[in-house]
XYZ file of C-alpha atoms in Angstrom:
415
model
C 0.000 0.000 0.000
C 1.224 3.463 -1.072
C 1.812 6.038 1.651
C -1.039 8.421 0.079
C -3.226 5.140 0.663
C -2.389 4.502 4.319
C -2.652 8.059 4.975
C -5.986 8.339 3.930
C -7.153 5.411 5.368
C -5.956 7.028 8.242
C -8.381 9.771 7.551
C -11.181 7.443 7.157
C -10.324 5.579 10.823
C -10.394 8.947 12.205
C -13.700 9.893 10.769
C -15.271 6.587 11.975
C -13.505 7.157 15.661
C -15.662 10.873 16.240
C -18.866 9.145 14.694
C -18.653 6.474 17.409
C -17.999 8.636 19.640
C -20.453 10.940 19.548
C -23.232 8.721 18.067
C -24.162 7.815 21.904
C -24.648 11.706 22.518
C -26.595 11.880 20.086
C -29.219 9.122 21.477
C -29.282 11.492 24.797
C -29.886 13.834 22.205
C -32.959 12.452 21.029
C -34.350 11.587 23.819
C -34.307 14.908 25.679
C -37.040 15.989 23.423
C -34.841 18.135 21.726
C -35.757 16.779 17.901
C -39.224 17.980 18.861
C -38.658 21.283 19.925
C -36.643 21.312 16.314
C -39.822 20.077 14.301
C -41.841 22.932 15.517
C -39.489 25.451 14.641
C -39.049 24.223 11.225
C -42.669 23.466 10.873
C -43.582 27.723 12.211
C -40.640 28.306 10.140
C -41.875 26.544 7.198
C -45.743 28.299 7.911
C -44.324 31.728 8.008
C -41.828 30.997 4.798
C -44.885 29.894 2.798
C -46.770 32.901 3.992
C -44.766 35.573 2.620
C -44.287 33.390 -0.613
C -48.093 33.972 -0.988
C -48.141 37.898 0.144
C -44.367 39.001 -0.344
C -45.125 42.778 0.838
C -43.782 45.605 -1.840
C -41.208 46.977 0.080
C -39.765 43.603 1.134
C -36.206 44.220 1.132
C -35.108 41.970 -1.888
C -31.648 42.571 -2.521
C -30.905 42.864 1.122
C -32.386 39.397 2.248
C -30.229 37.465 0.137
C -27.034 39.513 0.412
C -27.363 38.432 4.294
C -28.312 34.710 3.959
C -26.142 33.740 0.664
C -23.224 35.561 2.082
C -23.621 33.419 5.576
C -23.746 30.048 3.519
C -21.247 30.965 1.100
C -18.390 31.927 2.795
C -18.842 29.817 5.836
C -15.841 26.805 4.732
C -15.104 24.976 7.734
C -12.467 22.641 6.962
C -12.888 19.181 9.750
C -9.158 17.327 9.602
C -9.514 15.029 12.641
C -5.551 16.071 13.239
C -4.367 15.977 16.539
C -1.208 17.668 18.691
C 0.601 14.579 18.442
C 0.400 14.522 14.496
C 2.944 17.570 14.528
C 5.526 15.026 15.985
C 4.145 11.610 13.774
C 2.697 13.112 10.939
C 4.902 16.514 9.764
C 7.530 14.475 8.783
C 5.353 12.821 6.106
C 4.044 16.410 5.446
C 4.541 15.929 1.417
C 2.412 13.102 1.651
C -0.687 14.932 2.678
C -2.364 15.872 -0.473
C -4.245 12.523 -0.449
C -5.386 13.400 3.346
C -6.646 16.890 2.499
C -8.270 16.204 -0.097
C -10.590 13.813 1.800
C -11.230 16.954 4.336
C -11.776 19.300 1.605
C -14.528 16.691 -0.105
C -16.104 15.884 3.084
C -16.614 19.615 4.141
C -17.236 20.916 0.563
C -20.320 18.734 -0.044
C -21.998 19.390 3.361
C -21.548 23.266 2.987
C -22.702 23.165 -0.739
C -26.048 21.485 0.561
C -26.418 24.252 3.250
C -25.629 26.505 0.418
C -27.782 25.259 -1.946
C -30.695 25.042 0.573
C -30.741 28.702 1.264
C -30.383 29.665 -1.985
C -33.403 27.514 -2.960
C -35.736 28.852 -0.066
C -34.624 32.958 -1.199
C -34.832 32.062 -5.362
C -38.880 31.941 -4.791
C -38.836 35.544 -3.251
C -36.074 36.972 -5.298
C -38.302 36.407 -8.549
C -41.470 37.940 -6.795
C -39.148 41.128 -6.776
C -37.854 42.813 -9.512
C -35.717 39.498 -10.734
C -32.973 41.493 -12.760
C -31.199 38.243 -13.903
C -32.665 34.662 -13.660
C -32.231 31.830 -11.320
C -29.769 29.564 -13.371
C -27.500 32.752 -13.671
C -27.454 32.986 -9.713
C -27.207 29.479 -9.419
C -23.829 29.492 -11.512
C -22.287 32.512 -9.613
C -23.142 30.945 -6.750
C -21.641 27.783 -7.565
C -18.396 30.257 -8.110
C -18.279 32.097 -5.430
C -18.300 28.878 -3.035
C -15.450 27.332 -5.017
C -13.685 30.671 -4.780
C -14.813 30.626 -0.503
C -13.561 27.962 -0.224
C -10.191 28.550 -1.903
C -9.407 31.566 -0.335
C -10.449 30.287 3.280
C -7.240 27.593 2.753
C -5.231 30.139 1.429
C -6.200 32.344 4.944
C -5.247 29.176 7.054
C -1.891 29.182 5.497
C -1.605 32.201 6.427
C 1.579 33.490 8.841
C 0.448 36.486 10.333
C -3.394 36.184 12.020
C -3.727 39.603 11.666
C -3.291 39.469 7.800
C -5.389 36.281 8.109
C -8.242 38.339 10.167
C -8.067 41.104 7.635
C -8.768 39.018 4.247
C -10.748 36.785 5.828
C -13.025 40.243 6.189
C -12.481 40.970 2.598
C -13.368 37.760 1.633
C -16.740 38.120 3.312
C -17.283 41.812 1.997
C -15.832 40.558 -1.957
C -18.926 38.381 -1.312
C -21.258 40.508 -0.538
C -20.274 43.139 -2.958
C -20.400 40.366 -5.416
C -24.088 39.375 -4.135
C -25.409 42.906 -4.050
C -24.254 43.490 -8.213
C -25.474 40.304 -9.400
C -29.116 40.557 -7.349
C -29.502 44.139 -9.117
C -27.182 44.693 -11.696
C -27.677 43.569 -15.642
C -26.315 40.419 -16.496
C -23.312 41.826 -18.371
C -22.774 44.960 -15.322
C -22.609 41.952 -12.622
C -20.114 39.970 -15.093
C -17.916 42.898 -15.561
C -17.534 43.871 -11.726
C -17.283 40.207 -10.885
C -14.522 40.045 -13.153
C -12.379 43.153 -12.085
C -13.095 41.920 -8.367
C -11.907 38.473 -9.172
C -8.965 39.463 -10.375
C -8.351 42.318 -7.479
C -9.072 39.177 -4.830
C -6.796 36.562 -6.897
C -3.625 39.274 -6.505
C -4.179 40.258 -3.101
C -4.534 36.739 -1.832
C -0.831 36.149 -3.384
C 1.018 38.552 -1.196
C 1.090 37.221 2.194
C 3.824 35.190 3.225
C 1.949 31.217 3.685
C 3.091 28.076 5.205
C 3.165 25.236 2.804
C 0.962 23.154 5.098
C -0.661 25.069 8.453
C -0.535 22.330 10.865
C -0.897 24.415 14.068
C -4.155 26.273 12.384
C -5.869 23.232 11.394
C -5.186 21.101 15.236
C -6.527 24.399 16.673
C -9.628 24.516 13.975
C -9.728 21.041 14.985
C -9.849 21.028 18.639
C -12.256 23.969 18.682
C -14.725 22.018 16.354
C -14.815 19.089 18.472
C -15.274 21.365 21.280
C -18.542 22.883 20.028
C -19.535 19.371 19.832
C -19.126 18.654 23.410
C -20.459 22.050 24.462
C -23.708 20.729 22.441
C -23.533 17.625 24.026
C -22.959 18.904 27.624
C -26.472 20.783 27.271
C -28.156 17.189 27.498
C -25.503 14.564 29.782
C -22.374 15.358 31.536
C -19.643 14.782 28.382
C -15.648 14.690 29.405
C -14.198 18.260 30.701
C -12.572 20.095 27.758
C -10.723 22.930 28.015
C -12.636 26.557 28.082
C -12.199 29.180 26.178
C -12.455 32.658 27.655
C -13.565 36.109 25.450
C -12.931 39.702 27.266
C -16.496 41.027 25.906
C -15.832 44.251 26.822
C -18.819 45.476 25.427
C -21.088 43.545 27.978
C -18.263 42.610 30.529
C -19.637 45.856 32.468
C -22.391 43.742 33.587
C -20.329 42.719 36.178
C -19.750 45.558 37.845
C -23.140 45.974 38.599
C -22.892 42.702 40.843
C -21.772 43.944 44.460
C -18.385 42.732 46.686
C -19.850 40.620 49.531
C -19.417 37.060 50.450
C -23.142 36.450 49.745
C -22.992 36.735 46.438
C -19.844 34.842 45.275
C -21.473 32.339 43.051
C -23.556 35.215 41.436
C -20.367 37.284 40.267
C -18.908 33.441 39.397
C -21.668 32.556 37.497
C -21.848 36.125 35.835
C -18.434 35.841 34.721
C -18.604 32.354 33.315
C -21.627 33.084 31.238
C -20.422 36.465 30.238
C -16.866 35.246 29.076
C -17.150 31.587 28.143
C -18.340 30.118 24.451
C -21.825 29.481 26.266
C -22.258 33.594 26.805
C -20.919 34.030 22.753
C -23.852 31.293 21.769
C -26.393 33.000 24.050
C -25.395 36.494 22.082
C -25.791 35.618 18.959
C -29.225 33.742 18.687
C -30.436 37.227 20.893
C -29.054 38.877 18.301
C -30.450 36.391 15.361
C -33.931 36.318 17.217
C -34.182 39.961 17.617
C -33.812 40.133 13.574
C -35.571 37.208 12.819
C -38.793 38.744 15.344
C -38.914 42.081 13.956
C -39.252 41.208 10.259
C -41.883 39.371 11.169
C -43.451 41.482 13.398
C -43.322 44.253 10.838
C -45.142 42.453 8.199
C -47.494 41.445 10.764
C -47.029 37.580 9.700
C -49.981 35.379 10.943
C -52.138 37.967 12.344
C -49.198 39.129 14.765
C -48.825 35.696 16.234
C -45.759 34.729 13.674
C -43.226 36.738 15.519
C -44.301 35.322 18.998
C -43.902 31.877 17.035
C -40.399 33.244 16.694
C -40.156 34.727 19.847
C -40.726 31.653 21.698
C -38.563 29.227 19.785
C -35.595 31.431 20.441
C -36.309 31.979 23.687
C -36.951 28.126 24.066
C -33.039 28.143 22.374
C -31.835 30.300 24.787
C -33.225 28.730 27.921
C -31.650 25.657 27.085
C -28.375 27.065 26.129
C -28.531 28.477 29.610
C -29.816 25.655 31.388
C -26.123 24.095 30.750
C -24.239 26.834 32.955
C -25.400 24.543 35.919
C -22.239 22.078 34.637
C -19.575 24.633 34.274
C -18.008 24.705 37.702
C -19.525 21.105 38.321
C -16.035 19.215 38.751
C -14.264 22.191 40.076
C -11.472 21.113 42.543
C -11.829 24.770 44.404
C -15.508 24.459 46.363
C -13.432 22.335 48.488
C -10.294 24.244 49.151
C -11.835 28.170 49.497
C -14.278 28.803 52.294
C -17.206 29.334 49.797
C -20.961 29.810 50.505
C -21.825 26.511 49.309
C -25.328 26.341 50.789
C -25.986 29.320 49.182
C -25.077 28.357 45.774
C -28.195 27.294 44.219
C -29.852 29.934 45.217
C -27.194 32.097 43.707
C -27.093 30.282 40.480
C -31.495 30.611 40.027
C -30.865 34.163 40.678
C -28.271 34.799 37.484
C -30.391 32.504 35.442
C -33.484 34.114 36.333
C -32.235 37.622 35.452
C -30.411 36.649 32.404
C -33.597 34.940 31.002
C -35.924 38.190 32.217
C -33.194 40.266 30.029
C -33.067 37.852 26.844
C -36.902 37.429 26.975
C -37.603 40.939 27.755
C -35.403 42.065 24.671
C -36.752 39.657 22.280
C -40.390 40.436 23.435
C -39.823 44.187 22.632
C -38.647 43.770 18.986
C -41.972 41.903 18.486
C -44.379 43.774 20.494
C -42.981 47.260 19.481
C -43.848 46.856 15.678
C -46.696 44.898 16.474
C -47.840 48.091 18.292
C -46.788 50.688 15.820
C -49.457 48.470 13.560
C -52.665 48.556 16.158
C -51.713 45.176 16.915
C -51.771 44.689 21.023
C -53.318 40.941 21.604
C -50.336 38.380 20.132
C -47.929 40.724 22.538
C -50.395 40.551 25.598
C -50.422 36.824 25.793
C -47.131 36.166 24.811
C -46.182 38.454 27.723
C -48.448 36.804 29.736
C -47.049 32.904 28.763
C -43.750 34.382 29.559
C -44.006 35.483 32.670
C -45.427 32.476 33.992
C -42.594 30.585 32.404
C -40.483 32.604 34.295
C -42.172 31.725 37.222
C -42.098 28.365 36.889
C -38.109 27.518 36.022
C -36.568 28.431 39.292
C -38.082 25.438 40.807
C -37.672 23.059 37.646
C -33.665 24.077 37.605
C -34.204 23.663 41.549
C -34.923 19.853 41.338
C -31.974 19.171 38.309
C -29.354 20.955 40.555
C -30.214 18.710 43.889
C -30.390 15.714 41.553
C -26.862 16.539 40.396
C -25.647 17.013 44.102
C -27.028 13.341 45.232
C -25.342 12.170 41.812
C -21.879 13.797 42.807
């Protein structure tokens, strides 16, 4: 056997190792209830998508729309290796053997993100001809087939990379050459959208040559690695208790202020402890962005008024539904911590401490998600879809102190 072979059958073990592995998870997965909760948000989804395809509103924001979603799909090139830290000491030496290996990786990730891509771009091609259509759907579908190949060959050229600030700054100009692209093609002439795409092709092939590369980025790709398989577990961790991995930790700045507003005193330890870990930890960056998403996601449809009013509360509720079970799994971060037992902590007092961050960080989430629905709604005479949602939340709120009460006693008689 060649050494291309046995490397990629190398690839292929490795593969088969993380589906074992976490094909167990996803049974706990499954049975949380989980795949439910994801039916009925792609069944409200699916009612609210078909609605607009039947009354797509005049000043629906065409052009816009897709710029946001294709651009998402389209430059998003993950890139899964299964390399590990040891494979700088056992596998760089074979380092011009490793075409065969890569191109496995590149395969495997290129035909899952071309069905994302191609997904999207077949839910927006029904609105985008409602609007004024200014080229046709197989032209879009070519440039889009394009500008994925290009995504994903500049992304590899990024990872090779030697400086991560150069690496930070085209991987921005990748995204924005994207979106510029998007935005001429969507409502330029055919032969306008050609032209630019052309000139900007060329501008994005040169600049993309200057930067001094590695021929083959191993650090980059264990660390793209490792943090992959650490979103996994994160995932995982939200359902059964999944082996510790290493944290990572974000300043925030921009909301780290929060904690200032919790006072000094003994009594509330765990509350400035659990602050801090959902503030600065991946779990606080998840929580962000699908407030951030929802908010969006709620006010379009709050604006058009979808379903009488009650299609942004549909919204509203599945994202806060996401949210509350993102941060449901803060319980488990300081779970296994070796310090309760060394520093004179309030450790009766804990629970109590914990309810009270999750109770005020699910009163802000809700609370902000609830006002991008119920302020349009409002501004259209509509009041009844925000009453009862306000009402339904409150009483949730109510309720899951004492639910989180009964999983965090169960966890101390487990420990």
């Amino acid at each position: 056997m060649s050494h291309d072979r046995k490397l990629e059958t190398l690839w292929h073990r490795r593969a088969k190792a993380f589906r074992e592995e976490a094909l167990p998870y996803f049974r706990y997965m499954g049975q949380s209830g989980f795949p439910a909760f994801m039916s009925l948000f792609i069944i409200s989804s699916a009612i609210g998508y078909i609605g607009l395809i039947r009354h797509v509103p005049a000043d629906f924001p065409f052009a816009a729309v897709g710029i946001a979603a294709l651009t998402l799909v389209l430059c998003w090139s993950p890139l899964r290796t299964w390399l590990a830290a040891g494979d700088t000491v056992f596998l760089m030496p074979r380092e011009a053997e490793m075409a065969g290996y890569l191109r496995l990786s590149f395969r495997y990730n290129t035909i899952a993100c071309s069905f994302l891509a191609a997904a999207v771009f077949l839910l927006y091609l029904p609105i985008y001809l409602q609007g004024p259509a200014v080229n046709g759907g197989w032209e879009l579908a070519f440039m889009a087939v394009v500008m994925k190949a290009a995504n994903v060959w500049g992304a590899w050229r990024e990872r090779r990379m030697t400086w991560p600030g150069m690496r930070r700054l085209m991987r921005l100009m990748r995204w924005a050459f994207t979106a510029l692209t998007l935005a001429a093609w969507l409502t330029s002439l055919l032969w306008q959208a050609a032209g630019f795409t052309l000139l900007l092709g060329i501008l994005y092939v040169l600049l993309y040559r200057l930067p001094s590369k590695h021929r083959m980025p191993w650090e980059r790709l264990i660390d793209e690695e490792a943090r992959t398989r650490k979103r996994y577990y994160v995932f995982f961790g939200l359902f059964i208790d999944v082996p510790t991995l290493p944290s990572s930790i974000a300043k925030r700045p921009y909301i780290s202020w929060l904690l200032r507003t919790v006072r000094y005193a003994n009594r509330n330890t765990f509350v400035y402890l659990y602050t801090t870990s959902l503030l600065r930890t991946e779990m606080g960056g998840m929580i962000i962005r699908l407030l951030l998403l929802g908010c969006l996601i709620i006010y379009w449809f709050a604006e058009a008024v979808s379903l009488s009013g009650y299609g942004s509360i549909i919204v509203f509720f599945i994202f806060m539904g996401l949210i509350a079970v993102q941060l449901s799994g803060l319980r488990h971060v300081h779970r296994y911590s070796v310090w309760k037992h060394v520093y004179p902590l309030p450790e009766k007092q804990r629970i109590e401490q914990f309810l009270k961050v999750d109770r005020l960080a699910m009163l802000l989430c809700s609370t902000l998600l609830w006002l991008f629905a119920a302020l349009p709604l409002a501004i259209a005479g509509v009041f009844m879809p925000s009453l009862a949602s306000a009402a339904l939340t409150l009483a949730y709120l109510a309720i899951r102190p004492g639910r989180l009460r009964k999983k965090l006693m169960l966890d101390e008689d487990e420990d």
